[in-house]
GROMACS .gro file of C-alpha atoms in nm:
model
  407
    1UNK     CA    1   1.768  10.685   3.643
    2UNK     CA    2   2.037  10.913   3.644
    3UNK     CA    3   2.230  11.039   3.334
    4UNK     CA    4   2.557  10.817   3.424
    5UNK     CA    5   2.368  10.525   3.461
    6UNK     CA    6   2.176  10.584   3.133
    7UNK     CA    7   2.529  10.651   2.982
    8UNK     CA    8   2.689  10.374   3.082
    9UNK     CA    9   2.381  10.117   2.971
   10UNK     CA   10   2.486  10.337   2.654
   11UNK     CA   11   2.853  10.201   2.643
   12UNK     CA   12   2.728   9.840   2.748
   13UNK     CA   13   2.452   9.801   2.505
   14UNK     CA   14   2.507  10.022   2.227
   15UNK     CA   15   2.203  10.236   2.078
   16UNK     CA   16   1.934  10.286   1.996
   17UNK     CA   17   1.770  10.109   2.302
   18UNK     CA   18   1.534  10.117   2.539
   19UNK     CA   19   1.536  10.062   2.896
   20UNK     CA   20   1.286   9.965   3.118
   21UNK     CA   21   1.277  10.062   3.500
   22UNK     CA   22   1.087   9.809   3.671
   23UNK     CA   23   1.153  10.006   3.977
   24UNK     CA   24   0.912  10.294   3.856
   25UNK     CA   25   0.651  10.040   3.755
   26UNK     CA   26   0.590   9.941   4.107
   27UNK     CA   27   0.615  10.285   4.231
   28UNK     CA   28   0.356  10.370   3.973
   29UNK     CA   29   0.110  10.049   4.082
   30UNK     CA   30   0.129  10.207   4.421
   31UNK     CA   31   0.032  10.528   4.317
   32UNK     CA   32  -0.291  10.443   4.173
   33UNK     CA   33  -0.343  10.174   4.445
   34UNK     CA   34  -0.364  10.480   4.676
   35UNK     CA   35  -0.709  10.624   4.548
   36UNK     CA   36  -0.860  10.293   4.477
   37UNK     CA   37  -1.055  10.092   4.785
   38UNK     CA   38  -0.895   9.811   4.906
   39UNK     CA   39  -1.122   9.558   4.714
   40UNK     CA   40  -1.052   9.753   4.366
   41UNK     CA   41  -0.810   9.522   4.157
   42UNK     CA   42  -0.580   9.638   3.914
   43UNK     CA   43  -0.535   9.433   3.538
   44UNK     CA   44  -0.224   9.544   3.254
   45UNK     CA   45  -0.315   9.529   2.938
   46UNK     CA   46   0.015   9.332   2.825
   47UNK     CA   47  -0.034   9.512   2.437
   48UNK     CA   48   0.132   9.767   2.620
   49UNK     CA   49   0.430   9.666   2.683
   50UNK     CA   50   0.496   9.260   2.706
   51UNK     CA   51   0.884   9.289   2.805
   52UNK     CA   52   0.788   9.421   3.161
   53UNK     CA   53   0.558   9.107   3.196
   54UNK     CA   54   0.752   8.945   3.451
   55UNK     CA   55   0.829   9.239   3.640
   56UNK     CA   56   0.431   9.375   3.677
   57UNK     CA   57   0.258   9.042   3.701
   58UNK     CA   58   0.355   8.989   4.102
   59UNK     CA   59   0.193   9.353   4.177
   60UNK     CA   60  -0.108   9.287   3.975
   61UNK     CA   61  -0.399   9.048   3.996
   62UNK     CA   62  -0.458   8.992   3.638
   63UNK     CA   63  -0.291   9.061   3.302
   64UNK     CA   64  -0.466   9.113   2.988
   65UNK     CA   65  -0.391   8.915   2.637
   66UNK     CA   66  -0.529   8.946   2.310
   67UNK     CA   67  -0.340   8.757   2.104
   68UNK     CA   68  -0.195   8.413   2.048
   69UNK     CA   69   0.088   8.561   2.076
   70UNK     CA   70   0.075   8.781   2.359
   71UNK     CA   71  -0.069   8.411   2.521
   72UNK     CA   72   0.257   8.219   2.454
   73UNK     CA   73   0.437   8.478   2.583
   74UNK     CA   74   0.279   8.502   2.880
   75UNK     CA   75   0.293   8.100   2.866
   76UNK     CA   76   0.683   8.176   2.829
   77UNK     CA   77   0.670   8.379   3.163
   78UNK     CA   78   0.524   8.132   3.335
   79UNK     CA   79   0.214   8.350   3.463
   80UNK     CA   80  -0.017   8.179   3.657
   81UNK     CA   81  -0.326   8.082   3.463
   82UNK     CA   82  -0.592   8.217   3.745
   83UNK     CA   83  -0.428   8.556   3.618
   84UNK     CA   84  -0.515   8.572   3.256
   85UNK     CA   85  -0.799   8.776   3.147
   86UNK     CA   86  -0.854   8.647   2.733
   87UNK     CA   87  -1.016   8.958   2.570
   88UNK     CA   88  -1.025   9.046   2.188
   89UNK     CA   89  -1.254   9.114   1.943
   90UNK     CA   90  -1.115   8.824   1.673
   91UNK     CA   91  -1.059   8.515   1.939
   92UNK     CA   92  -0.875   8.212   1.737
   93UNK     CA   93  -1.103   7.922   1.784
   94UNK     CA   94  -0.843   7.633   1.839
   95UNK     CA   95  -0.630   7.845   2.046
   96UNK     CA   96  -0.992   7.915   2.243
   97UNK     CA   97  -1.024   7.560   2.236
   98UNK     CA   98  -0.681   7.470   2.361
   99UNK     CA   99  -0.681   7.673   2.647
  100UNK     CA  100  -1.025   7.540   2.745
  101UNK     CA  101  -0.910   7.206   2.787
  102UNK     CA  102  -0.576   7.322   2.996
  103UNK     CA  103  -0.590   7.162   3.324
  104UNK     CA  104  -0.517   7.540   3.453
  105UNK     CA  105  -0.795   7.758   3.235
  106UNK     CA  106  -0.767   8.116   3.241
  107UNK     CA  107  -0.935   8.345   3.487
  108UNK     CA  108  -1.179   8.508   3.236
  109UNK     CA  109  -1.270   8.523   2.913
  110UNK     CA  110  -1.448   8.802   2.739
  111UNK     CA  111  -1.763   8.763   2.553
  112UNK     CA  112  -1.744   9.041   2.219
  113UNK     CA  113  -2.005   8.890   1.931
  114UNK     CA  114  -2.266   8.593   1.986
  115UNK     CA  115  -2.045   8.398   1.778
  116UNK     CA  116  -1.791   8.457   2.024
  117UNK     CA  117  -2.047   8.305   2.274
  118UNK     CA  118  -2.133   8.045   2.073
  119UNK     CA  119  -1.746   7.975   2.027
  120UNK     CA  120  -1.660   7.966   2.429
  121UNK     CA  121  -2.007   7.769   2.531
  122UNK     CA  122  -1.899   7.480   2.306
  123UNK     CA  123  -1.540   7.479   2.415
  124UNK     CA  124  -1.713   7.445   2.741
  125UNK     CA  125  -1.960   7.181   2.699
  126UNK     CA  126  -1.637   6.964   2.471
  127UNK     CA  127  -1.388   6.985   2.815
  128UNK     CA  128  -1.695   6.963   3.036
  129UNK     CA  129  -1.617   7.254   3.220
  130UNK     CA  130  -1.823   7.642   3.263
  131UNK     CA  131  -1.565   7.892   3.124
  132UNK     CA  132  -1.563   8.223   3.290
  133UNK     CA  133  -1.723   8.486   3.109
  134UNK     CA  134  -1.679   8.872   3.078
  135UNK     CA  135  -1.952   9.030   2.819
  136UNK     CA  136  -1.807   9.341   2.656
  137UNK     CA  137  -2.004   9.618   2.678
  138UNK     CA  138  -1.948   9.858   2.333
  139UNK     CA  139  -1.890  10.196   2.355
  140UNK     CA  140  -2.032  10.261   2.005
  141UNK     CA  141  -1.729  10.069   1.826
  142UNK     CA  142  -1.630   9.760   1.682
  143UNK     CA  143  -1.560   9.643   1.991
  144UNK     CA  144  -1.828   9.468   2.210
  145UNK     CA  145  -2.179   9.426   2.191
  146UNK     CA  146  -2.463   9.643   2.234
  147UNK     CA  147  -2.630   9.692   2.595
  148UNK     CA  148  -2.997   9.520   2.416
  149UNK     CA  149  -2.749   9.217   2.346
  150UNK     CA  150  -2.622   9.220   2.689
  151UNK     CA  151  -2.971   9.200   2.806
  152UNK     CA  152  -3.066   8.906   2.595
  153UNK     CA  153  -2.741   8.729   2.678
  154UNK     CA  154  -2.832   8.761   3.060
  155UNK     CA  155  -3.162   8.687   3.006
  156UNK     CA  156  -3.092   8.385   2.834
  157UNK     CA  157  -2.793   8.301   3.034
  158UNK     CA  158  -2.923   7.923   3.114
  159UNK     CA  159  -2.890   7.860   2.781
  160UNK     CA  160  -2.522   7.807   2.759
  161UNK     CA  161  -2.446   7.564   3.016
  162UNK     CA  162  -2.062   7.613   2.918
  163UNK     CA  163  -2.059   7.927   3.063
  164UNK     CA  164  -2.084   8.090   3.391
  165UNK     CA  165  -2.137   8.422   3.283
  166UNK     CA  166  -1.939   8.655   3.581
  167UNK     CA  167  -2.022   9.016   3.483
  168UNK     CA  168  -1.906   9.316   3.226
  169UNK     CA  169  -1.602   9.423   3.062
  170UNK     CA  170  -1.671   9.822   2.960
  171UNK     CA  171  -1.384  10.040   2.815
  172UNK     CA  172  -1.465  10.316   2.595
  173UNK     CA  173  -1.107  10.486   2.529
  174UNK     CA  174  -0.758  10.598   2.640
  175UNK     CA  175  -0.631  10.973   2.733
  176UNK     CA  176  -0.963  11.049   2.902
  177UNK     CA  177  -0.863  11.408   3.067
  178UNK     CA  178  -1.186  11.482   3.272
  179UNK     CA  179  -1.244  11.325   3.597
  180UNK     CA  180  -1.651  11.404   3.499
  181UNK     CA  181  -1.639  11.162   3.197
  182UNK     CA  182  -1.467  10.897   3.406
  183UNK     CA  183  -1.754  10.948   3.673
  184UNK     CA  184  -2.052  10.950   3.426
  185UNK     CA  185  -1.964  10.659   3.265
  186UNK     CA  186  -1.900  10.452   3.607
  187UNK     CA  187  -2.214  10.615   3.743
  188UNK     CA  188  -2.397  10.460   3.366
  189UNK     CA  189  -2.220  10.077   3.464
  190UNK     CA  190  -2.365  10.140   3.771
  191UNK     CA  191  -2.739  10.261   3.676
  192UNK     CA  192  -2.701   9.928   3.450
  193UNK     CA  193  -2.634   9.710   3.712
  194UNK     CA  194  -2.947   9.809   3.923
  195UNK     CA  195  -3.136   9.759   3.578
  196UNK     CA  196  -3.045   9.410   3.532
  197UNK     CA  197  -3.061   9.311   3.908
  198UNK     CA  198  -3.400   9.463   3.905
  199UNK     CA  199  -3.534   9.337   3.583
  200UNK     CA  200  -3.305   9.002   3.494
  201UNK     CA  201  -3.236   8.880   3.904
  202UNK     CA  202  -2.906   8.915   3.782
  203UNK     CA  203  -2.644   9.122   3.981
  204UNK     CA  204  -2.289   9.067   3.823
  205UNK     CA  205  -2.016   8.936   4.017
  206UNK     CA  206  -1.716   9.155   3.862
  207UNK     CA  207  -1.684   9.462   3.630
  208UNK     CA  208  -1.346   9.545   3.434
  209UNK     CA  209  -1.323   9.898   3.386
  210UNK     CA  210  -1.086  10.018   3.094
  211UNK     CA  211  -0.986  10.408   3.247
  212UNK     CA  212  -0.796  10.525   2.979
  213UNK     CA  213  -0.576  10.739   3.184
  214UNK     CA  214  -0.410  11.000   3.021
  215UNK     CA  215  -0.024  11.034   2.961
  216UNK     CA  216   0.125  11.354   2.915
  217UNK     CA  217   0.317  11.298   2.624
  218UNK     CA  218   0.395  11.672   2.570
  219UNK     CA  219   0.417  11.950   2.815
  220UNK     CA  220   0.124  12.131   2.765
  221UNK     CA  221  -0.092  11.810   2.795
  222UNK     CA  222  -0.074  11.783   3.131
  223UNK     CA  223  -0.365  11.683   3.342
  224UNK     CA  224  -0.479  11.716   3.730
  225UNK     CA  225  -0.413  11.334   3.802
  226UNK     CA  226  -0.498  11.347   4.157
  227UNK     CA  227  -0.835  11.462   4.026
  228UNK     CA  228  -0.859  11.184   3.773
  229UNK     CA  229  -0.756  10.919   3.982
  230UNK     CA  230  -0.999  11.045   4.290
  231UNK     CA  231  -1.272  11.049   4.028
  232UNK     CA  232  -1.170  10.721   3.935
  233UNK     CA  233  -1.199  10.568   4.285
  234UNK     CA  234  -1.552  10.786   4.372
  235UNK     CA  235  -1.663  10.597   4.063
  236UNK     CA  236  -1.611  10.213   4.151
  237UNK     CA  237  -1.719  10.275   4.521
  238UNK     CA  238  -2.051  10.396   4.351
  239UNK     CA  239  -2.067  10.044   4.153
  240UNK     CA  240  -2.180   9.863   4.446
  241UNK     CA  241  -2.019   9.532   4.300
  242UNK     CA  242  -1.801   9.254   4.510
  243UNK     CA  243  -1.531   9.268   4.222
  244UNK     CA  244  -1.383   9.578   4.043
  245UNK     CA  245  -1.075   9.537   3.819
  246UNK     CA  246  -0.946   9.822   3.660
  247UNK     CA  247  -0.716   9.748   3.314
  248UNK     CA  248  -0.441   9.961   3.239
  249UNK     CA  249  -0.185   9.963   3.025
  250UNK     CA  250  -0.033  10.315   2.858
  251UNK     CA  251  -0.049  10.463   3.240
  252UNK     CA  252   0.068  10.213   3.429
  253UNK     CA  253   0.419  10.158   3.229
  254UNK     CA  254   0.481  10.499   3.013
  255UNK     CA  255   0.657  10.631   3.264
  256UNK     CA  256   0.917  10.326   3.341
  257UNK     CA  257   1.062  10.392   2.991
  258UNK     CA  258   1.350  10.573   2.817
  259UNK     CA  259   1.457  10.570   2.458
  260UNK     CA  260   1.804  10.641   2.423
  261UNK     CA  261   1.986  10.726   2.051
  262UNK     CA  262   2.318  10.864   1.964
  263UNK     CA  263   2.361  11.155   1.736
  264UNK     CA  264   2.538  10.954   1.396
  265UNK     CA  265   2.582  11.330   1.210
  266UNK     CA  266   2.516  11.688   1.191
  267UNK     CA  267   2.481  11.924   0.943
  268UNK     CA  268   2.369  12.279   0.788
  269UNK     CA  269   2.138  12.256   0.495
  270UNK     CA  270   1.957  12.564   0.372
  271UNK     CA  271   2.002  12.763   0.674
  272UNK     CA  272   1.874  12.499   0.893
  273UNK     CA  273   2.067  12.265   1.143
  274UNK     CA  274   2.017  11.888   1.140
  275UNK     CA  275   2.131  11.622   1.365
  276UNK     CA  276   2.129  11.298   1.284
  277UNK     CA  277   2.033  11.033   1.546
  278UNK     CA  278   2.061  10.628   1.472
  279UNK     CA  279   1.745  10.540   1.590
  280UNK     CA  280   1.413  10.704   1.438
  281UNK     CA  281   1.053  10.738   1.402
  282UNK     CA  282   1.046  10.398   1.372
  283UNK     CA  283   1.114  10.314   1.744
  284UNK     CA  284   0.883  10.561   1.892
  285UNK     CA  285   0.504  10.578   1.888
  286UNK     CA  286   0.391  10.873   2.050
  287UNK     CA  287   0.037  10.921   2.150
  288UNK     CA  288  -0.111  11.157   1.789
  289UNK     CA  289   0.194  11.093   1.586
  290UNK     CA  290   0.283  11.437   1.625
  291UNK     CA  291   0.634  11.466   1.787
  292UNK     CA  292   0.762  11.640   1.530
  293UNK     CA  293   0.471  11.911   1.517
  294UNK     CA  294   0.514  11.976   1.921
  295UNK     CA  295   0.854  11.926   2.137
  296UNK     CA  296   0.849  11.563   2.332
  297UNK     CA  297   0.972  11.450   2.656
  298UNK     CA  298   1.323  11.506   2.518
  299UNK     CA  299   1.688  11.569   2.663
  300UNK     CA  300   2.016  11.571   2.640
  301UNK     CA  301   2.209  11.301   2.888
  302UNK     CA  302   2.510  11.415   3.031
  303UNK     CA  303   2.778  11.742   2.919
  304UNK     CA  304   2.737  11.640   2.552
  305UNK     CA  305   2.835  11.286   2.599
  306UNK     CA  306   3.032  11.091   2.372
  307UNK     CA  307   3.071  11.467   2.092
  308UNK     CA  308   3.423  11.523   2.202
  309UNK     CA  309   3.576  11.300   1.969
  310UNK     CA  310   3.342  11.430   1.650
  311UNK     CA  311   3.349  11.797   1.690
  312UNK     CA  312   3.598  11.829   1.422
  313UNK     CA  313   3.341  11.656   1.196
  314UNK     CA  314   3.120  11.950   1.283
  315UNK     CA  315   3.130  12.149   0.987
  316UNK     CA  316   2.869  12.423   1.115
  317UNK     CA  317   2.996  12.478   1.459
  318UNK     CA  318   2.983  12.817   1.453
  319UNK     CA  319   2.617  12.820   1.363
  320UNK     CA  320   2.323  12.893   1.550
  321UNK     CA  321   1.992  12.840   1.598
  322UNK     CA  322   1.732  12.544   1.687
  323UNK     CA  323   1.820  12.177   1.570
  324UNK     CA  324   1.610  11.937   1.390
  325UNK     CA  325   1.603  11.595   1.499
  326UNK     CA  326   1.599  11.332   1.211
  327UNK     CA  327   1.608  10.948   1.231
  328UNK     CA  328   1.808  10.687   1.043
  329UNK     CA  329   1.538  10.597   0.759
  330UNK     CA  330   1.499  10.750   0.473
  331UNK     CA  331   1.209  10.933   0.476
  332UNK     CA  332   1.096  11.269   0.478
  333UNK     CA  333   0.883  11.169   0.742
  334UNK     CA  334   1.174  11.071   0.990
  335UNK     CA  335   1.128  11.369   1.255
  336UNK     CA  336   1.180  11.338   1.551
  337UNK     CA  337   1.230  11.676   1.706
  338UNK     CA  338   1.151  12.006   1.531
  339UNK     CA  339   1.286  12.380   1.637
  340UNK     CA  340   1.510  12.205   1.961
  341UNK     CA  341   1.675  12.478   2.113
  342UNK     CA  342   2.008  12.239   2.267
  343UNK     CA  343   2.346  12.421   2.257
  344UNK     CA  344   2.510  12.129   2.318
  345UNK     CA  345   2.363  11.912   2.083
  346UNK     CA  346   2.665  11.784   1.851
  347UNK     CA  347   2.815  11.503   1.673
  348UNK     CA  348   2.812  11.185   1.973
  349UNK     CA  349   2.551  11.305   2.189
  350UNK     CA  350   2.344  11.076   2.355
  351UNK     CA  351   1.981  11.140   2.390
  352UNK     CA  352   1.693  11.030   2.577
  353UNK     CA  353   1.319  11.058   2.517
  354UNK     CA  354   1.169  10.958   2.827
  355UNK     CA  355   0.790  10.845   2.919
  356UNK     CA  356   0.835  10.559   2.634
  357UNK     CA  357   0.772  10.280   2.816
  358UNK     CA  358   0.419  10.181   2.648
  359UNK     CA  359   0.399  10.045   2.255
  360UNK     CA  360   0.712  10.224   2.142
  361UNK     CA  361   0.894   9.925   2.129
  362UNK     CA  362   0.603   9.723   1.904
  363UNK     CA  363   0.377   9.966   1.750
  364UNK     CA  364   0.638  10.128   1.545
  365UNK     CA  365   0.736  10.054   1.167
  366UNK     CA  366   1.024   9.859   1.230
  367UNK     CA  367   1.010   9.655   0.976
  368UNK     CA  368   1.075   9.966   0.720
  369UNK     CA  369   1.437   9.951   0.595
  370UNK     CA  370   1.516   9.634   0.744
  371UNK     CA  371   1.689   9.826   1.024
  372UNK     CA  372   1.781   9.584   1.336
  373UNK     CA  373   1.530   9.625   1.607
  374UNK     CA  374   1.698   9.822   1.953
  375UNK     CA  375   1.773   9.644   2.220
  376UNK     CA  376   1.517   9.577   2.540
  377UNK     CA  377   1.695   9.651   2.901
  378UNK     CA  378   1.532   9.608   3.238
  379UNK     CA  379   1.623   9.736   3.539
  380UNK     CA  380   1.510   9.518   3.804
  381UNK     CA  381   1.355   9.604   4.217
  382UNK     CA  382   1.738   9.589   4.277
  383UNK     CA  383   1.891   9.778   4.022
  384UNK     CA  384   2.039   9.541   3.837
  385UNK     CA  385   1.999   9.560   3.470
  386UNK     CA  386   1.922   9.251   3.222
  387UNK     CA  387   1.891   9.197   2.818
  388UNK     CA  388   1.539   9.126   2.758
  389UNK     CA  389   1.607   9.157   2.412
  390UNK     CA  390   1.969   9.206   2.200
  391UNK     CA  391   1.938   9.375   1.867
  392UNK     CA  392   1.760   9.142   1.623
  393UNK     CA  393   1.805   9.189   1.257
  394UNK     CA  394   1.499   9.219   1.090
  395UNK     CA  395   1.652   9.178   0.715
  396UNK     CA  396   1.583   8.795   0.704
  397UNK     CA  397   1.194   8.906   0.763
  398UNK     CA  398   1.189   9.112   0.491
  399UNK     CA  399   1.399   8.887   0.255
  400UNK     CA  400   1.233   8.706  -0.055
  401UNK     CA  401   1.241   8.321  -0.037
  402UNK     CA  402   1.517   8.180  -0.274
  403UNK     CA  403   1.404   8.004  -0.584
  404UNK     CA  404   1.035   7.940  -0.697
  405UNK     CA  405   0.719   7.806  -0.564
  406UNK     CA  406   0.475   7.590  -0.728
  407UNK     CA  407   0.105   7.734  -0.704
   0.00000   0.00000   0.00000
């Protein structure tokens, strides 16, 4: 988007905010659709950004929830059943239960403890239908089962009549920079499929691969993705299976999103200059935490935008040096940008952190001073943009019920 547009969102919506580009999304789908062969799928991870829902589900053949909530949101979207992939490691039993007995059941569900098995078989056998079954594969985390428990469950798949157990779920970890660990650890699913064929006559239908593509958050993490991404599709062509889906969810929306806040005040304190912004650390969730320690994806929209009528309030206008960028709350902690060498930076200007279109907008700590949550714009394919949220208070969360309770 270009800095007018993003300015005049600015004047129409007020900030902080964020904006979505659904525009970039599908640009982005294509992208990685390039090095994949045709029969690869591609799955988003809704935790990454549910707002965009809507606007990634058509280019997509499934989407990923692991929540009740991110479920009734999806419900709320009206996304077709067949495209739901249930994962989690804590699945609620009656929600398990009610889905079961929808008349439209998900695609899949994943399989992540034996009780979890236990859990889906008899939600089976009760709406007399076989659910659909992903096992997780652990990569040495909570998450998942062990491959000797895969085995067993395999081996033992006649056993839960409920179930028509489809094939493995594996993801091990996001920001994976080297195209050799994405290969080694397609080329171990795919030394563990022969196994099981050749030891279980089992041969799994489907595999969902979690990548873990990287986002360069900060300059100086930048990757080869060609490399990554042609390592990627070497690696599912090796898996020899009918059905490859590949979950995303940081990679395949990071780049759709800006963050835009207004600097509120400006000041010189002990030698150092400080803007102000009214947003904060609180709306952005960068991958380490450590925005303040290196310089983000940050920049200055327009000629100064909006500081013309505050320079008089700029009492240190004839200093110099690098700013500091501080949020709204009150907390040491609130740094956004540290050592930001932007001449222009004064009282009014609007800035923009771009690639923030995964988990800012939910991962943050926004309940923390009962600030109002920013408001959610999407652009749509034609340009056009839409509230997908207006600024919510969040005071009435953190308010104390009136009057007393009986325990």
């Amino acid at each position: 988007m270009t800095d007018t547009e993003l300015a005049r969102l600015a004047d129409a919506f007020g900030t902080p905010f964020y904006v979505f580009d659904a525009r970039a999304v599908r640009e982005r789908i294509k992208r990685i659709e390039h090095f994949l062969p045709p029969y690869a799928k591609l799955c988003f991870a809704v935790k990454a950004n549910p707002f965009v829902i809507p606007n990634v589900a058509p280019f997509v053949s499934r989407l990923e929830v692991c929540s009740p909530g991110e479920m009734r949101i999806c419900d709320a979207c009206r996304i077709d059943p067949v495209q739901i992939v249930v994962s989690g490691v804590y699945k609620d039993a009656d929600l398990m239960r009610e889905l079961v007995q929808r008349d439209d059941v998900p695609a899949r569900f994943t399989v992540e403890s034996l009780a979890q098995l236990e859990l889906l078989n008899s939600a089976g056998l009760e709406a007399g239908k076989r659910i659909a079954v992903l096992v997780r594969l652990s990569s040495g985390n909570q998450f998942g089962v062990d491959a000797h428990v895969l085995r067993s469950i395999v081996a033992n798949r006649s056993s839960y009549p409920g179930l028509d157990v489809r094939g493995i779920q594996f993801f091990s970890g996001t920001q994976k920079t080297r195209p050799r660990l994405i290969k080694r650890e397609l080329g171990k699913l795919a030394a563990l499929v022969r196994e099981l064929e050749q030891t279980l006559g089992w041969r799994p239908c489907e595999i969902e691969y979690g990548a873990g593509l990287p986002v360069a958050y900060f300059a100086e993490d930048a990757v080869d993705e060609e490399e990554l991404l042609g390592a990627l599709g070497e690696g599912v062509c090796a898996l020899e299976v009918d059905e490859v889906t590949i979950e995303l969810g940081r990679s395949l929306v990071a780049s759709c999103g800006t963050y835009l806040t207004r600097v509120v005040d400006t000041k010189l304190t002990a030698g150092r200059r400080y803007a102000i912004v009214d947003g904060g650390m609180h709306h952005l969730v960068y991958y380490g935490q450590s925005m303040a320690m290196r310089l983000p994806p940050v920049r200055l929209v327009g000629d100064n935008n909006g500081a013309g009528a505050h320079a008089e309030a700029d009492t240190h206008h004839d200093a110099t040096g690098p700013w500091t960028l501080c949020g709204a709350l009150c907390s040491v902690n609130d740094l956004l940008v540290k050592q930001w060498d932007e001449p222009a930076l004064a009282h009014g200007s609007l800035v923009a952190f771009d690639r923030a279109g995964a988990y800012c907008m939910t991962e943050g700590i926004s309940l923390f001073l009962s600030r109002d949550l920013p408001a959610v714009v999407v652009i749509d394919e034609r340009g056009q943009p839409r509230a997908a949220r207006d600024r919510t208070p969040t005071y009435v969360l953190n308010m104390p019920a009136q009057g007393s309770a009986d325990l």
